[in-house]
Structures are given as structure tokens and as C-alpha cells.
Amino acid sequence: MSAVDYTIDGQTFEGYFLTPAGKPDAPLVVICHNWAGAGENEKQKARIIAEEFGYAAFAIDVYGKGKRGTNQAECEGLMYPLVGDRAELQKRLAAGIAAAKAKSGATKTAAIGFCFGGLCVLDMARAGMDVLGVASFHGLFRPAENIPAPKIKAKVLIEHGWRDPMATPEDVLAIAKEFAGSDWQLHAHGLATHAFTTVGATGDATQYHADTDRRSFAYLKTFLAEVFS
């Protein structure tokens, strides 16, 4: 796995790229990070995408090189300004996709994201970015104020923990209404809370759940095969 620097408005960002052995023309999966920034969780997911699924993987960065959160206050300080400025977030997402495509040379691209990254990939779909499909894992569903009536063209997969306090049943109904008319699917996992794919997460609200992690990635594998067919 190699680190890749790219620039947005004079600021340096650091992504991570991994390609499957013997598949130089493999489709590309862009990975959007959680609230802490691109790190070990995204690298672990990139290895699954490349080594088990056979696709190129590029973990993008929307905070900036070296900007990572190590506690709740730092993570909130990095995430909330972008959640509150969706146009800026979307600009950084589009630039990340462009950097990933330039590095991989892929002609088919999808995106996956976790927690805050789940919101990011849903914004990719809302903004009509250059992705064929997006998959959100325990993502945040808050709509983008700068896109009040999105026209979703990408296929959408949402893997959701039903016990997630950050995305309530009312939020699920709201995003179903927002994405009405698009090709979306949602799997609600009854025993899962927030962060169910994040190995090592513990707590009442954020907790790794091995069965849901495994099942949700099985759904993802099928979804990506369809998106890239």
C-alpha cells in the first residue's frame, strides 16, 4: 500500500492506494474515512477490497495531510466544520475522486464510506459525482443543505445499524424519502449500533459487531459486482 499526496487549493492531502496483484485495469473503489481521518481502519478495508474482492482501492483524505483526530474533541473539531459546509466537503470529495482515478487509471469507479465517510459517499451521490455506485456503512444521513432536491444517478447501498443513535428510525425514513426514485437499497441490522465495522470499537453507542461486519461486506461484494458489470 502506497501513500499518495495530492493538492486542493494549495493544501496537501494524503491518500492510500492499493491495487490487486496482476490486475492493472481493475475497477476502483474510493474509500471515505470516519471522523478521525484516514488511518488503519481505512487501510484494513482497502486490503479487503484489493485482496479479497479484486478491485483497486484508494482511501481519500478530506482533512489534510497530518490532520487526524485522536480523541472526541479533536475528531469533532475536524468533522463538524465540513458537515456544516457541504459545498466545501463536496469539493474535497470530488478532488479525492479525481486523484484516485488519476492514480489508478480506472474507468469504472464506486465509493464506500464509514460513519462520517458514509455521509461523504451519500453526498457524492447527491452531487452527481463520477461514481457508478456508493455504499454507506453506519453513515450519517443528514441531508446536504446546498442540494435541496438531489437527482441521484448512482446506485446506492446503505448498511445501517438499527440501534445507531446517530441515525434514528426517523432519519431512515427521511433518507428513503429524499432518495425516492433512485436505485437505492438499505439493510438494517437489528443488533448493530454505530461503528459496527470498526474493529476495536467499544461502548453503548459505538461498538464493533463481527456478524454485521461480515454480512454487510458480503452485501457489498454483491453490490460492487453489479455496479461494475
C-alpha positions as semicolon CSV with decimal commas, in nm:
position;residue;x (nm);y (nm);z (nm)
1;M;0,000;0,000;0,000
2;S;0,143;0,337;-0,101
3;A;0,077;0,685;0,032
4;V;-0,028;0,935;-0,234
5;D;-0,016;1,312;-0,184
6;Y;-0,249;1,538;-0,380
7;T;-0,335;1,906;-0,360
8;I;-0,660;2,102;-0,326
9;D;-0,643;2,483;-0,327
10;G;-0,277;2,472;-0,225
11;Q;-0,334;2,234;0,067
12;T;-0,178;1,887;0,068
13;F;-0,392;1,580;0,132
14;E;-0,269;1,223;0,181
15;G;-0,446;0,919;0,043
16;Y;-0,359;0,550;0,042
17;F;-0,360;0,334;-0,271
18;L;-0,360;-0,043;-0,313
19;T;-0,409;-0,238;-0,631
20;P;-0,478;-0,612;-0,667
21;A;-0,189;-0,824;-0,790
22;G;-0,199;-0,889;-1,163
23;K;-0,499;-0,662;-1,227
24;P;-0,369;-0,327;-1,354
25;D;-0,706;-0,242;-1,511
26;A;-0,922;-0,332;-1,212
27;P;-1,221;-0,111;-1,128
28;L;-1,164;0,138;-0,849
29;V;-1,324;0,168;-0,505
30;V;-1,276;0,503;-0,332
31;I;-1,285;0,477;0,050
32;C;-1,407;0,766;0,267
33;H;-1,282;0,782;0,624
34;N;-1,457;0,812;0,958
35;W;-1,443;1,122;1,178
36;A;-1,085;1,059;1,287
37;G;-0,942;1,081;0,936
38;A;-0,782;0,827;0,704
39;G;-0,597;0,566;0,907
40;E;-0,574;0,199;0,997
41;N;-0,947;0,131;0,962
42;E;-0,946;0,256;0,602
43;K;-0,625;0,064;0,525
44;Q;-0,784;-0,256;0,656
45;K;-1,088;-0,201;0,434
46;A;-0,859;-0,127;0,138
47;R;-0,690;-0,463;0,187
48;I;-1,027;-0,640;0,179
49;I;-1,125;-0,454;-0,139
50;A;-0,796;-0,535;-0,316
51;E;-0,705;-0,878;-0,182
52;E;-1,048;-1,038;-0,141
53;F;-1,268;-0,850;-0,390
54;G;-1,004;-0,789;-0,661
55;Y;-1,055;-0,414;-0,707
56;A;-0,817;-0,121;-0,675
57;A;-0,871;0,078;-0,354
58;F;-0,791;0,441;-0,279
59;A;-0,860;0,584;0,067
60;I;-0,908;0,957;0,020
61;D;-0,849;1,233;0,276
62;V;-1,080;1,532;0,333
63;Y;-0,899;1,684;0,633
64;G;-0,546;1,744;0,503
65;K;-0,214;1,565;0,544
66;G;-0,131;1,507;0,908
67;K;-0,470;1,627;1,032
68;R;-0,609;1,334;1,230
69;G;-0,820;1,312;1,543
70;T;-0,704;1,114;1,846
71;N;-0,993;1,192;2,083
72;Q;-1,356;1,300;2,065
73;A;-1,285;1,672;2,080
74;E;-1,025;1,656;1,803
75;C;-1,246;1,441;1,581
76;E;-1,543;1,673;1,627
77;G;-1,319;1,971;1,552
78;L;-1,219;1,817;1,219
79;M;-1,558;1,681;1,115
80;Y;-1,814;1,942;1,217
81;P;-1,681;2,230;1,003
82;L;-1,722;2,013;0,693
83;V;-2,062;1,877;0,797
84;G;-2,162;2,242;0,828
85;D;-2,012;2,342;0,492
86;R;-2,124;2,078;0,249
87;A;-2,009;2,268;-0,060
88;E;-1,651;2,263;0,074
89;L;-1,682;1,897;0,168
90;Q;-1,813;1,810;-0,178
91;K;-1,526;1,999;-0,342
92;R;-1,278;1,792;-0,143
93;L;-1,462;1,470;-0,225
94;A;-1,462;1,544;-0,598
95;A;-1,089;1,622;-0,584
96;G;-1,027;1,297;-0,399
97;I;-1,211;1,101;-0,666
98;A;-1,007;1,275;-0,935
99;A;-0,679;1,194;-0,756
100;A;-0,785;0,832;-0,713
101;K;-0,879;0,795;-1,078
102;A;-0,555;0,958;-1,189
103;K;-0,350;0,719;-0,974
104;S;-0,538;0,403;-1,071
105;G;-0,627;0,475;-1,433
106;A;-0,961;0,304;-1,372
107;T;-1,259;0,372;-1,596
108;K;-1,519;0,237;-1,350
109;T;-1,540;0,383;-1,000
110;A;-1,752;0,328;-0,691
111;A;-1,718;0,463;-0,337
112;I;-1,768;0,332;0,015
113;G;-1,760;0,519;0,345
114;F;-1,783;0,465;0,718
115;C;-1,958;0,687;0,977
116;F;-1,872;1,041;0,860
117;G;-1,747;0,872;0,544
118;G;-2,095;0,728;0,496
119;L;-2,227;1,083;0,480
120;C;-1,948;1,163;0,234
121;V;-2,043;0,893;-0,015
122;L;-2,410;0,986;0,010
123;D;-2,305;1,341;-0,077
124;M;-2,116;1,203;-0,378
125;A;-2,446;1,058;-0,496
126;R;-2,640;1,374;-0,411
127;A;-2,394;1,588;-0,608
128;G;-2,384;1,356;-0,909
129;M;-2,011;1,288;-0,885
130;D;-1,826;1,047;-1,113
131;V;-1,914;0,725;-0,932
132;L;-2,134;0,438;-1,053
133;G;-2,240;0,336;-0,703
134;V;-2,189;0,428;-0,338
135;A;-2,214;0,223;-0,020
136;S;-2,261;0,383;0,322
137;F;-2,174;0,187;0,638
138;H;-2,320;0,319;0,965
139;G;-2,330;0,654;0,793
140;L;-2,480;0,985;0,895
141;F;-2,795;1,071;0,699
142;R;-2,807;1,449;0,744
143;P;-2,914;1,599;0,408
144;A;-2,697;1,847;0,221
145;E;-2,845;2,194;0,253
146;N;-2,682;2,307;-0,071
147;I;-2,860;2,030;-0,267
148;P;-3,224;2,052;-0,156
149;A;-3,357;1,830;-0,436
150;P;-3,084;1,583;-0,537
151;K;-3,118;1,382;-0,856
152;I;-2,947;1,054;-0,769
153;K;-2,799;0,864;-1,064
154;A;-2,557;0,632;-0,881
155;K;-2,675;0,305;-0,731
156;V;-2,690;0,334;-0,352
157;L;-2,634;0,074;-0,080
158;I;-2,690;0,166;0,286
159;E;-2,575;-0,071;0,560
160;H;-2,732;0,054;0,881
161;G;-2,729;-0,049;1,246
162;W;-3,084;-0,024;1,375
163;R;-2,957;0,068;1,723
164;D;-2,744;0,354;1,589
165;P;-2,834;0,664;1,793
166;M;-2,675;0,887;1,528
167;A;-2,916;0,770;1,257
168;T;-3,260;0,714;1,407
169;P;-3,557;0,531;1,250
170;E;-3,694;0,876;1,164
171;D;-3,368;0,955;0,983
172;V;-3,402;0,630;0,788
173;L;-3,749;0,728;0,671
174;A;-3,623;1,075;0,580
175;I;-3,341;0,949;0,359
176;A;-3,576;0,699;0,194
177;K;-3,798;0,994;0,103
178;E;-3,500;1,205;-0,009
179;F;-3,367;0,929;-0,235
180;A;-3,708;0,830;-0,371
181;G;-3,697;0,746;-0,740
182;S;-3,333;0,636;-0,733
183;D;-3,188;0,284;-0,724
184;W;-3,128;0,256;-0,350
185;Q;-3,133;-0,034;-0,106
186;L;-3,100;-0,038;0,271
187;H;-3,017;-0,326;0,505
188;A;-3,098;-0,262;0,869
189;H;-2,909;-0,483;1,114
190;G;-3,106;-0,533;1,433
191;L;-2,823;-0,590;1,682
192;A;-2,583;-0,329;1,546
193;T;-2,512;0,019;1,680
194;H;-2,285;0,283;1,529
195;A;-1,937;0,184;1,403
196;F;-2,022;-0,185;1,363
197;T;-1,741;-0,237;1,109
198;T;-1,475;-0,058;1,316
199;V;-1,258;-0,325;1,474
200;G;-1,186;-0,235;1,835
201;A;-1,483;0,000;1,882
202;T;-1,647;-0,050;2,219
203;G;-1,925;0,127;2,405
204;D;-2,301;0,154;2,412
205;A;-2,334;0,377;2,104
206;T;-2,026;0,273;1,904
207;Q;-1,949;-0,097;1,902
208;Y;-1,786;-0,340;1,663
209;H;-2,023;-0,624;1,569
210;A;-1,848;-0,907;1,387
211;D;-2,157;-1,073;1,237
212;T;-2,288;-0,744;1,099
213;D;-1,943;-0,652;0,968
214;R;-1,922;-0,984;0,783
215;R;-2,278;-0,971;0,649
216;S;-2,256;-0,611;0,536
217;F;-1,937;-0,677;0,340
218;A;-2,098;-0,980;0,177
219;Y;-2,374;-0,744;0,059
220;L;-2,106;-0,500;-0,056
221;K;-1,929;-0,764;-0,265
222;T;-2,253;-0,844;-0,448
223;F;-2,330;-0,475;-0,490
224;L;-1,991;-0,392;-0,640
225;A;-2,009;-0,686;-0,879
226;E;-2,338;-0,546;-1,008
227;V;-2,212;-0,188;-1,025
228;F;-1,901;-0,288;-1,222
229;S;-2,072;-0,537;-1,453
